[in-house]
């Protein structure tokens, strides 16, 4: 199993990152460069999180081997380790007779190279490549050169800020003579600066997630509260949807004017065609019908836009179309969620204990719904089990949050050990239970990542950064999320190693270092950060949790004019009522559409067979009459003495001319009319199908269509 666990996790993490990118991105429409950069950033960050527990178990095994060697060389139980001229006393612990390798043991020399490649690749992505690719994808230029130029100009200030911060730290090291300035020290300064920026943002996001995640599950266990909040979201989203449609109309109007002014033989016409390809299909058809390609342009009479203004219009078009599509899809998904919550509220009082949906699903049910997730199972899950499951999960997550807050405030204390996660790991380390160590590390770091990453997915900075599911996230937001992940993951892992006392820069213990901390360098180069900022800044998480619990941020945003869900607010109540009315209106619209489809299906089932039988009866009567005519002619030829004139022969002979066949086909295709309908209706589908259910004058003649021309 040597190295097999590492290979398996590398493959699993890749598919996890690919799944998330498929959920938020669009593989068919977005640029390959954007998708590749985002996938690589997410993949490297998830890889650090999943591989770090293996590094911890491997380090504990190496520490066991070192302890056995020292115990064999020195029988004393107290070892003296000279560290910077001071004596560090190691506590006595039982030394096993043999150190068994963990099942996920990684051979020597692999992990340092692996961490170095992963870390520096992620840092190059987040500080250099992704900002450039972000500006490149957002640019409205029509050529690669113009997009590169725009990206460099936009990132000039961005890169200048990095140089200023790095230069300040460099000056600090230079003025201290006791610090040697070499390549290793410069590398450590850069890592420290990046981790400091990441830790500053990490504590803010984690403080929000530690409270909001358990509370969200607790609120979701109450269907009434969740339904009211969905009404509020509907009202807000309707406003955003109307705003996006209005913005799209304005941009399309400007595109139409520019398209009509620049004719087919103008040098900038190819740029206009590029903009038109980004427009919705219906707008492209309208603009195509209004174009007159036979009119040449005249530089003397008309004023034409410049290429720079067209690039700006191109950028506005991409943004307007993306925003319109995103709000439209979100509106449909939120409607489905609201309908489902109303169905749950109705089915809670059902005595049949089978879940009944208001509308039929748009897709046919699969084998899972037919055999496993039956209506009875769905009723028990949605109406009984789901709310209790969410409540238990909320309580468990709350306990985890309390443990994290306590450990963040006490992880610097090594005697006694106050960090709960350090206590759990040290208990397992005494028995060298590697499986328990890896599971405890994985659960802990997974919970920390969930608190941080979920906040990244939930946060929204106006309309510039927003991760929307169902393939509706734009390129700018995808790459911005990749930048955040690459900046937050390394300090998150260092913070986790500090919580379990595996980072000697914080715990000040002479222990075997993990391969991950070895590439970070010694934080002693900047002592005020290692002994000050890294120790005391995480304590700020207590204040952030308190502020999140009392919704201080939500209240501040509400005071600034950004509408937020607050139960004791009059504006919130108005938006809830508006959301109810919007949902009621959409329900009536969908009900009318479904009734119309049912009436059409009923018409086809009721009268489609009758028309087919009528056509068959007409063919049979024609065949009978043709046979009768042939028989009469045969008899006439057989009895030549019989007096049969032209008139008598016509009495028994029936010829089916082409005109008669056309008349029969027209009458077969004609729909029966009902002149006895008393109640007029505005619904064309209802008027059409309603007349078919009541027998009228012409409807009663439908059974004898095949005999209309019998007397001709």
XYZ file of C-alpha atoms in Angstrom:
712
model
C 0.000 0.000 0.000
C 3.054 2.251 -0.082
C 2.044 5.348 -2.048
C -1.256 3.778 -3.184
C -3.339 6.005 -0.898
C -1.647 9.077 -2.359
C -2.456 8.011 -5.911
C -6.079 7.173 -5.079
C -6.673 10.527 -3.411
C -5.091 12.388 -6.316
C -7.594 10.790 -8.705
C -10.616 11.223 -6.389
C -9.850 14.884 -5.734
C -9.546 15.557 -9.456
C -13.050 14.250 -10.134
C -14.393 16.208 -7.151
C -12.975 19.451 -8.547
C -14.274 18.549 -12.011
C -17.768 17.935 -10.616
C -17.882 21.300 -8.848
C -16.615 23.095 -11.932
C -19.303 21.404 -14.037
C -21.956 22.525 -11.541
C -20.928 26.185 -11.563
C -19.228 26.608 -14.936
C -20.331 25.928 -18.496
C -18.061 23.607 -20.463
C -19.736 24.409 -23.786
C -19.740 28.213 -23.756
C -16.860 29.380 -21.569
C -13.280 29.681 -22.756
C -11.004 26.685 -22.306
C -8.350 28.865 -20.683
C -10.800 29.996 -18.001
C -11.989 26.468 -17.280
C -8.456 25.070 -17.130
C -7.189 27.802 -14.780
C -10.135 27.435 -12.418
C -9.973 23.639 -12.444
C -6.250 23.669 -11.691
C -6.681 26.135 -8.809
C -9.533 24.200 -7.208
C -7.783 20.885 -7.745
C -4.553 21.972 -6.064
C -6.396 23.432 -3.066
C -8.530 20.326 -2.549
C -5.421 18.200 -2.974
C -3.674 19.994 -0.091
C -6.663 19.407 2.163
C -6.988 15.692 1.360
C -3.274 14.817 1.433
C -2.357 16.651 4.641
C -3.752 13.899 6.986
C -1.483 11.384 5.257
C 1.461 13.685 5.901
C 0.522 13.871 9.599
C 0.327 10.079 10.029
C 3.607 9.601 8.170
C 5.280 12.222 10.389
C 4.025 10.498 13.548
C 5.489 7.213 12.302
C 8.851 8.894 11.663
C 8.714 10.373 15.164
C 8.148 6.872 16.534
C 11.223 5.589 14.713
C 13.329 8.487 16.038
C 12.093 7.896 19.603
C 13.008 4.202 19.421
C 16.478 5.004 18.117
C 17.056 7.581 20.853
C 15.662 5.225 23.476
C 18.003 2.498 22.341
C 20.973 4.879 22.430
C 20.056 6.622 25.684
C 18.185 4.576 28.318
C 17.199 7.713 30.188
C 13.623 8.836 29.898
C 14.470 12.512 29.877
C 16.305 13.749 26.835
C 18.015 17.086 26.527
C 17.801 18.833 23.176
C 19.881 21.924 22.721
C 17.771 24.419 20.775
C 19.201 27.941 20.501
C 21.212 27.457 23.658
C 18.171 26.461 25.754
C 17.335 23.017 27.093
C 13.974 21.644 26.010
C 12.696 18.743 28.132
C 10.580 16.165 26.370
C 7.829 14.454 28.343
C 8.065 10.775 29.001
C 5.905 8.517 26.875
C 5.804 4.838 26.255
C 8.132 3.646 23.532
C 6.680 0.774 21.496
C 8.683 -2.362 20.838
C 8.165 -1.930 17.079
C 6.859 0.945 14.945
C 4.363 -0.360 12.432
C 4.018 1.548 9.198
C 0.617 3.120 8.575
C -1.404 1.727 5.703
C -1.034 5.090 3.931
C 2.692 5.469 4.519
C 4.410 7.638 1.903
C 8.102 6.877 1.260
C 10.798 9.410 2.071
C 11.495 12.105 -0.483
C 8.058 12.089 -2.101
C 6.119 14.455 0.144
C 8.626 17.377 0.148
C 8.760 17.402 -3.645
C 4.983 16.976 -3.868
C 4.261 19.882 -1.492
C 6.801 22.116 -3.175
C 5.243 21.580 -6.615
C 1.669 21.986 -5.360
C 2.350 25.040 -3.207
C 4.396 27.063 -5.680
C 2.078 26.221 -8.551
C -0.922 27.453 -6.572
C 0.922 30.618 -5.566
C 1.895 31.388 -9.157
C -1.732 30.906 -10.137
C -3.211 33.138 -7.471
C -0.708 36.003 -7.615
C 0.306 36.088 -11.285
C -1.659 34.004 -13.776
C -5.253 34.098 -12.522
C -5.430 37.920 -12.165
C -4.075 38.250 -15.683
C -6.458 35.608 -17.050
C -9.318 37.274 -15.188
C -8.718 40.610 -16.881
C -8.108 38.877 -20.214
C -11.447 37.038 -20.094
C -13.309 40.154 -18.960
C -11.835 42.363 -21.661
C -14.019 43.381 -24.572
C -11.193 43.472 -27.112
C -11.554 41.823 -30.496
C -8.010 40.493 -30.818
C -5.559 38.661 -28.594
C -3.168 41.606 -28.602
C -5.787 44.078 -27.420
C -6.920 41.709 -24.646
C -3.361 41.194 -23.416
C -2.745 44.943 -23.415
C -5.907 45.578 -21.415
C -5.015 42.851 -18.910
C -1.522 44.254 -18.330
C -2.846 47.782 -17.756
C -5.496 46.610 -15.294
C -2.986 44.530 -13.296
C -0.244 47.167 -13.149
C -1.547 48.606 -9.867
C -2.266 45.097 -8.620
C 1.294 43.895 -9.120
C 2.686 47.185 -7.804
C 0.932 46.587 -4.475
C 2.631 43.208 -4.137
C 6.025 44.710 -4.788
C 5.388 47.388 -2.172
C 4.464 44.844 0.520
C 7.372 42.566 -0.333
C 9.751 45.536 -0.394
C 8.625 46.658 3.059
C 9.313 43.219 4.521
C 12.636 43.126 2.713
C 13.667 46.443 4.268
C 12.679 45.151 7.698
C 14.978 42.156 7.316
C 17.806 44.295 5.936
C 17.865 46.689 8.908
C 18.261 43.827 11.388
C 21.913 42.689 11.328
C 21.195 39.443 13.175
C 19.118 38.221 10.209
C 21.039 36.853 7.273
C 19.662 37.785 3.882
C 19.948 34.913 1.425
C 17.679 33.143 -1.037
C 16.156 30.919 1.632
C 15.313 33.932 3.773
C 13.788 35.778 0.819
C 11.656 32.739 0.050
C 10.482 32.600 3.653
C 9.594 36.301 3.564
C 7.430 35.775 0.487
C 5.669 32.772 2.034
C 5.092 34.670 5.271
C 3.630 37.659 3.465
C 1.230 35.449 1.470
C 0.173 33.484 4.561
C -0.355 36.671 6.553
C -2.714 38.073 3.936
C -4.506 34.721 3.725
C -4.848 34.382 7.510
C -6.340 37.860 7.740
C -9.114 36.897 5.317
C -9.373 33.351 6.687
C -10.434 34.423 10.161
C -13.137 36.704 8.742
C -14.655 33.983 6.572
C -14.317 31.264 9.203
C -15.983 33.390 11.880
C -19.020 33.748 9.633
C -19.154 30.086 8.618
C -18.801 28.665 12.130
C -22.118 30.263 13.099
C -24.004 30.463 9.830
C -23.646 26.813 8.758
C -25.206 25.268 11.913
C -27.867 27.986 11.973
C -28.781 27.427 8.323
C -29.399 23.722 8.946
C -31.457 24.528 12.034
C -33.571 27.033 10.089
C -34.030 24.590 7.217
C -35.566 22.106 9.635
C -38.547 24.479 9.999
C -40.537 24.374 6.783
C -42.566 27.470 7.632
C -39.499 29.642 8.155
C -37.874 28.270 5.014
C -40.997 28.953 2.937
C -41.234 32.549 4.193
C -37.573 33.113 3.365
C -38.177 31.693 -0.108
C -41.011 34.209 -0.626
C -38.553 36.952 0.305
C -35.981 35.633 -2.165
C -38.607 35.516 -4.913
C -39.463 39.182 -4.457
C -35.788 40.203 -4.483
C -34.977 38.039 -7.469
C -37.946 39.402 -9.400
C -36.553 42.907 -8.971
C -33.141 41.761 -10.142
C -34.694 39.881 -13.047
C -36.610 42.959 -14.216
C -33.458 45.052 -13.872
C -31.442 42.570 -15.950
C -34.112 42.508 -18.678
C -34.182 46.293 -18.809
C -30.394 46.433 -18.948
C -30.369 43.875 -21.761
C -32.937 45.877 -23.725
C -30.847 49.035 -23.418
C -27.667 47.279 -24.522
C -29.428 45.562 -27.433
C -30.860 48.891 -28.556
C -27.394 50.386 -28.618
C -26.085 47.374 -30.516
C -28.896 47.756 -33.053
C -28.060 51.395 -33.682
C -24.388 50.650 -34.144
C -25.193 47.671 -36.384
C -27.420 49.794 -38.624
C -24.839 52.576 -38.893
C -21.910 50.317 -39.810
C -22.625 48.579 -43.128
C -21.332 45.347 -44.559
C -18.251 46.818 -46.260
C -17.067 48.938 -43.322
C -13.671 47.947 -41.818
C -15.259 47.607 -38.350
C -18.097 45.385 -39.565
C -16.314 42.228 -38.421
C -16.281 43.619 -34.874
C -20.031 44.218 -35.084
C -20.517 40.623 -36.223
C -18.525 39.454 -33.200
C -20.828 41.441 -30.906
C -23.943 40.114 -32.643
C -22.830 36.534 -32.091
C -22.853 37.203 -28.332
C -26.459 38.471 -28.432
C -29.507 36.239 -27.846
C -30.926 34.489 -30.901
C -34.186 36.454 -31.034
C -32.314 39.760 -31.013
C -30.011 38.507 -33.753
C -33.018 37.710 -35.947
C -34.558 41.146 -35.380
C -31.339 42.931 -36.224
C -30.798 40.722 -39.252
C -34.234 41.609 -40.680
C -33.665 45.337 -40.235
C -30.283 45.408 -41.968
C -29.821 46.750 -45.475
C -26.600 45.276 -46.780
C -26.891 47.005 -50.157
C -26.185 50.452 -48.780
C -22.529 51.460 -48.716
C -20.974 53.534 -45.967
C -19.810 57.086 -46.508
C -17.101 58.450 -44.242
C -17.990 62.052 -45.093
C -21.664 61.999 -44.156
C -21.801 59.685 -41.102
C -19.913 59.493 -37.821
C -18.883 55.991 -36.840
C -17.886 54.634 -33.411
C -14.262 53.913 -32.686
C -12.818 50.496 -32.002
C -12.397 51.402 -28.338
C -16.099 52.215 -27.969
C -16.979 48.962 -29.730
C -14.773 47.065 -27.279
C -16.649 48.704 -24.420
C -19.967 47.787 -26.039
C -18.733 44.212 -26.506
C -17.906 43.999 -22.805
C -21.326 45.388 -21.845
C -23.058 42.902 -24.134
C -21.280 39.915 -22.598
C -22.114 41.109 -19.096
C -25.775 41.891 -19.889
C -26.428 38.550 -21.603
C -24.704 36.599 -18.825
C -26.660 38.402 -16.124
C -29.969 37.956 -17.953
C -29.428 34.220 -18.421
C -28.341 33.799 -14.821
C -31.376 35.539 -13.329
C -33.715 33.663 -15.666
C -32.353 30.265 -14.610
C -32.291 31.251 -10.942
C -35.904 32.389 -11.196
C -37.004 29.008 -12.545
C -35.030 27.089 -9.906
C -36.362 29.255 -7.081
C -39.910 28.735 -8.353
C -39.393 24.967 -8.277
C -38.100 25.219 -4.709
C -41.058 27.356 -3.619
C -43.572 24.984 -5.235
C -41.894 22.066 -3.502
C -42.022 23.773 -0.088
C -45.718 24.542 -0.543
C -46.293 20.909 -1.501
C -44.505 19.828 1.683
C -46.746 22.112 3.749
C -49.852 20.603 2.118
C -48.682 16.994 2.442
C -47.862 17.301 6.144
C -51.571 17.000 6.954
C -52.195 14.238 4.421
C -53.717 11.019 5.797
C -52.644 8.859 2.854
C -48.939 9.257 3.784
C -47.962 9.522 0.134
C -46.331 12.633 -1.269
C -48.395 14.361 -3.952
C -46.832 17.010 -6.194
C -48.786 19.972 -7.527
C -47.296 19.615 -10.988
C -46.015 16.624 -12.843
C -42.218 16.439 -13.176
C -40.806 17.756 -16.426
C -38.688 14.622 -16.883
C -39.909 11.016 -16.629
C -39.004 9.357 -13.303
C -35.943 7.142 -13.269
C -35.452 3.767 -11.678
C -34.537 5.382 -8.346
C -37.906 7.162 -8.129
C -39.852 4.149 -9.356
C -38.371 1.505 -7.064
C -36.642 3.191 -4.107
C -37.804 6.783 -3.669
C -41.501 6.025 -3.929
C -44.224 8.532 -2.944
C -44.552 6.862 0.470
C -40.800 7.050 1.115
C -40.759 10.644 -0.102
C -43.561 11.556 2.309
C -41.747 10.096 5.320
C -38.490 11.829 4.354
C -39.902 15.260 3.498
C -42.556 15.478 6.222
C -40.970 13.599 9.139
C -37.339 12.504 8.917
C -35.725 15.406 7.095
C -36.439 18.038 9.718
C -35.125 15.847 12.546
C -32.043 14.962 10.533
C -31.303 18.648 9.987
C -31.772 19.395 13.674
C -29.370 16.658 14.785
C -26.869 17.789 12.151
C -27.176 21.396 13.339
C -26.439 20.342 16.940
C -23.383 18.298 15.896
C -22.040 21.162 13.778
C -22.614 23.577 16.653
C -20.484 21.398 18.934
C -17.756 21.357 16.294
C -17.933 25.148 16.044
C -17.566 25.538 19.805
C -14.561 23.206 19.765
C -12.930 25.197 16.958
C -13.483 28.540 18.714
C -12.056 27.181 21.971
C -9.032 25.650 20.239
C -8.328 28.831 18.253
C -8.087 30.763 21.500
C -5.928 28.221 23.363
C -3.815 26.398 20.757
C -0.631 28.268 21.791
C -0.739 26.630 25.243
C 1.303 23.409 25.304
C 1.518 22.881 29.078
C -1.234 22.082 29.783
C -2.626 21.173 26.385
C -5.902 23.099 26.036
C -6.636 22.644 22.344
C -9.244 19.897 22.030
C -7.980 18.730 18.642
C -4.419 18.458 19.987
C -5.725 16.340 22.876
C -7.483 13.943 20.491
C -4.434 13.553 18.257
C -2.055 13.016 21.187
C -4.306 10.351 22.669
C -4.263 8.477 19.392
C -0.518 9.053 19.044
C 0.205 7.167 22.263
C -1.230 3.964 20.783
C -0.085 4.820 17.251
C -3.584 4.327 15.904
C -2.897 5.762 12.466
C -6.382 5.195 11.082
C -7.933 7.176 13.929
C -5.320 9.912 13.481
C -6.069 10.252 9.768
C -9.836 10.223 10.280
C -9.645 12.815 13.075
C -7.387 15.047 10.985
C -9.546 14.684 7.902
C -12.825 15.450 9.731
C -11.299 18.468 11.462
C -9.729 20.021 8.378
C -12.800 19.160 6.300
C -15.019 21.057 8.738
C -12.666 24.050 8.702
C -12.634 24.040 4.896
C -16.420 23.752 4.787
C -16.794 26.839 6.979
C -14.380 28.831 4.813
C -15.245 27.552 1.324
C -19.007 27.680 1.875
C -18.636 31.356 2.740
C -16.716 31.854 -0.509
C -19.560 30.189 -2.414
C -22.247 32.183 -0.590
C -20.656 35.606 -0.617
C -21.749 38.062 -3.273
C -20.034 41.335 -4.135
C -22.824 43.169 -5.977
C -22.866 41.689 -9.490
C -19.093 41.456 -9.925
C -18.481 38.289 -7.927
C -21.197 35.683 -7.567
C -20.937 31.888 -7.783
C -24.271 30.760 -9.211
C -24.995 27.036 -9.673
C -26.585 25.376 -12.718
C -23.752 26.529 -15.048
C -24.516 30.244 -14.540
C -21.229 31.534 -13.075
C -19.303 33.896 -15.304
C -15.578 33.638 -16.044
C -14.632 36.526 -13.737
C -16.270 34.905 -10.689
C -14.837 31.460 -11.439
C -11.291 32.744 -11.578
C -11.783 34.989 -8.574
C -12.912 31.967 -6.551
C -9.784 30.104 -7.699
C -7.649 33.011 -6.486
C -9.370 32.985 -3.085
C -8.965 29.238 -2.683
C -5.250 29.363 -3.455
C -4.724 32.191 -0.961
C -6.834 30.705 1.837
C -5.811 27.032 1.743
C -2.083 27.295 2.788
C -2.747 29.431 5.905
C -5.759 27.216 6.695
C -3.524 24.139 6.722
C -0.914 25.912 8.846
C -3.639 26.935 11.274
C -4.834 23.332 11.459
C -1.301 22.087 12.171
C -1.089 24.695 14.925
C -4.359 23.446 16.441
C -2.967 19.888 16.728
C 0.504 21.117 17.862
C 2.324 19.848 14.773
C 3.860 23.242 13.947
C 6.967 23.901 16.033
C 6.953 27.610 15.167
C 3.830 27.936 17.317
C 4.031 25.050 19.788
C 7.819 25.501 20.413
C 8.284 21.733 20.730
C 11.217 19.740 19.422
C 9.237 17.293 17.310
C 9.520 15.870 13.848
C 8.155 18.424 11.390
C 5.698 17.529 8.684
C 6.828 17.812 5.098
C 4.295 20.606 4.614
C 5.777 22.852 7.334
C 9.304 22.124 6.107
C 8.677 23.903 2.791
C 7.200 26.909 4.609
C 10.550 27.731 6.142
C 11.275 28.981 9.614
C 8.922 31.716 10.717
C 11.665 32.985 13.027
C 12.803 35.227 10.210
C 9.879 37.500 11.069
C 9.438 36.980 14.802
C 6.747 39.635 15.249
C 4.517 37.659 12.872
C 5.307 34.168 14.233
C 5.043 35.157 17.925
C 2.423 37.882 17.567
C 0.110 37.886 14.584
C -0.153 34.088 14.162
C -0.868 33.622 17.874
C -3.274 36.409 18.803
C -5.073 37.299 15.600
C -7.100 34.023 15.471
C -8.640 35.025 18.812
C -10.580 37.638 16.881
C -12.784 34.797 15.705
C -14.732 35.047 18.975
C -15.891 38.578 18.177
C -16.770 37.604 14.607
C -18.874 34.675 15.813
C -20.751 36.913 18.230
C -21.378 39.488 15.500
C -22.624 36.768 13.139
C -24.883 35.253 15.803
C -26.644 38.570 16.375
C -26.701 39.312 12.609
C -24.873 42.613 12.968
C -23.659 42.493 9.372
C -27.174 41.851 8.080
C -28.555 44.749 10.080
C -25.839 47.106 8.827
C -26.516 46.149 5.205
C -30.219 46.678 5.769
C -29.577 50.158 7.137
C -27.450 50.968 4.084
C -30.347 50.101 1.770
C -29.443 46.522 0.824
C -32.571 44.505 1.498
C -31.854 41.574 3.826
C -34.143 38.999 5.397
C -35.092 40.187 8.884
C -38.208 38.894 10.583
C -38.952 42.066 12.570
C -38.750 44.463 9.645
C -41.685 46.081 7.843
C -39.916 46.050 4.502
C -39.240 42.336 4.904
C -42.958 41.717 5.493
C -43.841 43.655 2.347
C -41.391 41.643 0.297
C -42.764 38.390 1.732
C -46.300 39.384 0.679
C -45.020 40.333 -2.746
C -43.276 36.976 -3.067
C -46.493 35.152 -2.158
C -48.398 37.009 -4.854
C -45.692 36.330 -7.423
C -45.731 32.626 -6.621
C -49.543 32.550 -6.767
C -49.430 34.194 -10.170
C -46.828 31.749 -11.473
C -48.852 28.838 -10.130
C -51.957 29.992 -12.006
C -49.934 30.460 -15.190
C -48.400 27.019 -14.924
C -51.789 25.500 -14.119
C -53.327 27.036 -17.224
C -50.464 25.731 -19.329
C -50.838 22.246 -17.903
C -54.630 22.292 -18.395
C -54.141 23.327 -22.000
C -51.763 20.432 -22.574
C -54.245 18.031 -20.995
C -57.080 19.296 -23.191
C -54.966 18.914 -26.317
C -54.029 15.390 -25.294
C -57.673 14.568 -24.592
C -58.721 15.919 -27.998
C -56.139 13.787 -29.738
C -57.198 10.701 -27.813
C -60.951 11.298 -28.297
C -61.215 12.529 -31.896
C -58.014 11.259 -33.431
C -59.330 7.680 -33.557
C -62.701 8.854 -34.889
C -61.090 10.721 -37.762
C -59.008 7.652 -38.578
C -62.114 5.420 -38.486
C -63.989 7.949 -40.662
C -61.213 7.868 -43.215
C -61.268 4.077 -43.215
C -65.084 4.018 -43.660
C -64.814 6.395 -46.618
C -62.270 4.125 -48.255
C -64.445 1.073 -47.624
C -67.553 2.756 -49.086
C -65.596 3.794 -52.158
C -64.382 0.245 -52.602
C -67.935 -1.110 -52.234
C -69.344 1.381 -54.718
C -66.533 0.660 -57.137
C -67.247 -3.070 -56.854
C -70.972 -2.449 -57.332
C -70.270 -0.348 -60.428
C -68.072 -3.079 -61.839
C -70.776 -5.668 -61.147
C -73.451 -3.552 -62.866
C -71.261 -3.070 -65.915
C -70.612 -6.791 -66.034
C -74.311 -7.543 -65.863
C -75.004 -5.010 -68.576
C -72.447 -6.614 -70.818
C -73.809 -10.059 -70.030
C -77.452 -9.056 -70.866
C -77.173 -6.944 -73.977
C -80.913 -7.043 -74.590
C -81.669 -5.271 -71.370
C -82.687 -1.634 -71.790
C -79.938 0.219 -69.998
C -79.387 3.746 -71.152
C -76.937 6.224 -69.988
C -79.286 7.576 -67.350
C -80.054 4.157 -65.901
C -76.450 3.201 -65.809
C -75.651 6.414 -63.982
C -78.286 5.566 -61.387
C -76.361 2.519 -60.282
C -72.875 3.598 -61.206
C -70.828 5.878 -58.915
C -67.633 7.444 -60.087
C -65.260 9.005 -57.559
C -63.833 12.037 -59.243
C -60.851 14.017 -57.978
C -63.091 16.946 -56.946
C -65.194 14.671 -54.730
C -62.103 13.245 -53.078
C -60.850 16.767 -52.328
C -64.202 17.667 -50.779
C -64.111 14.570 -48.608
C -60.566 15.295 -47.427
C -61.467 18.895 -46.568
C -64.438 17.773 -44.517
C -62.319 15.172 -42.752
C -59.692 17.759 -41.799
C -62.249 20.312 -40.616
C -62.787 20.449 -36.847
C -66.380 20.270 -35.543
C -67.796 23.572 -34.390
C -70.121 24.170 -31.483
C -72.617 27.014 -31.906
C -74.406 26.228 -28.645
C -71.604 27.454 -26.383
C -73.072 30.020 -24.000
C -70.083 31.161 -21.919
C -67.372 33.069 -23.799
C -63.825 32.818 -22.502
C -60.643 34.785 -23.026
C -58.477 31.680 -23.089
C -58.115 30.501 -26.651
C -57.193 27.020 -25.521
C -60.148 26.837 -23.182
C -62.556 28.100 -25.858
C -61.288 25.601 -28.381
C -61.355 22.596 -26.121
C -64.517 23.582 -24.282
C -66.478 23.530 -27.530
C -65.346 20.002 -28.119
C -66.833 18.595 -24.944
C -70.402 19.846 -25.544
C -72.362 18.424 -28.412
C -73.307 21.002 -31.049
C -75.014 21.046 -34.337
C -72.043 20.055 -36.452
C -70.599 17.829 -33.787
C -73.629 15.524 -34.079
C -72.914 15.059 -37.790
C -69.399 13.840 -37.209
C -70.472 10.203 -37.049
C -71.888 10.260 -40.598
C -69.136 12.101 -42.427
C -68.500 9.173 -44.719
C -72.068 9.347 -46.103
C -72.278 13.022 -47.010
C -72.095 12.361 -50.753
C -74.165 9.187 -50.762
C -77.037 10.902 -52.629
C -74.834 12.591 -55.245
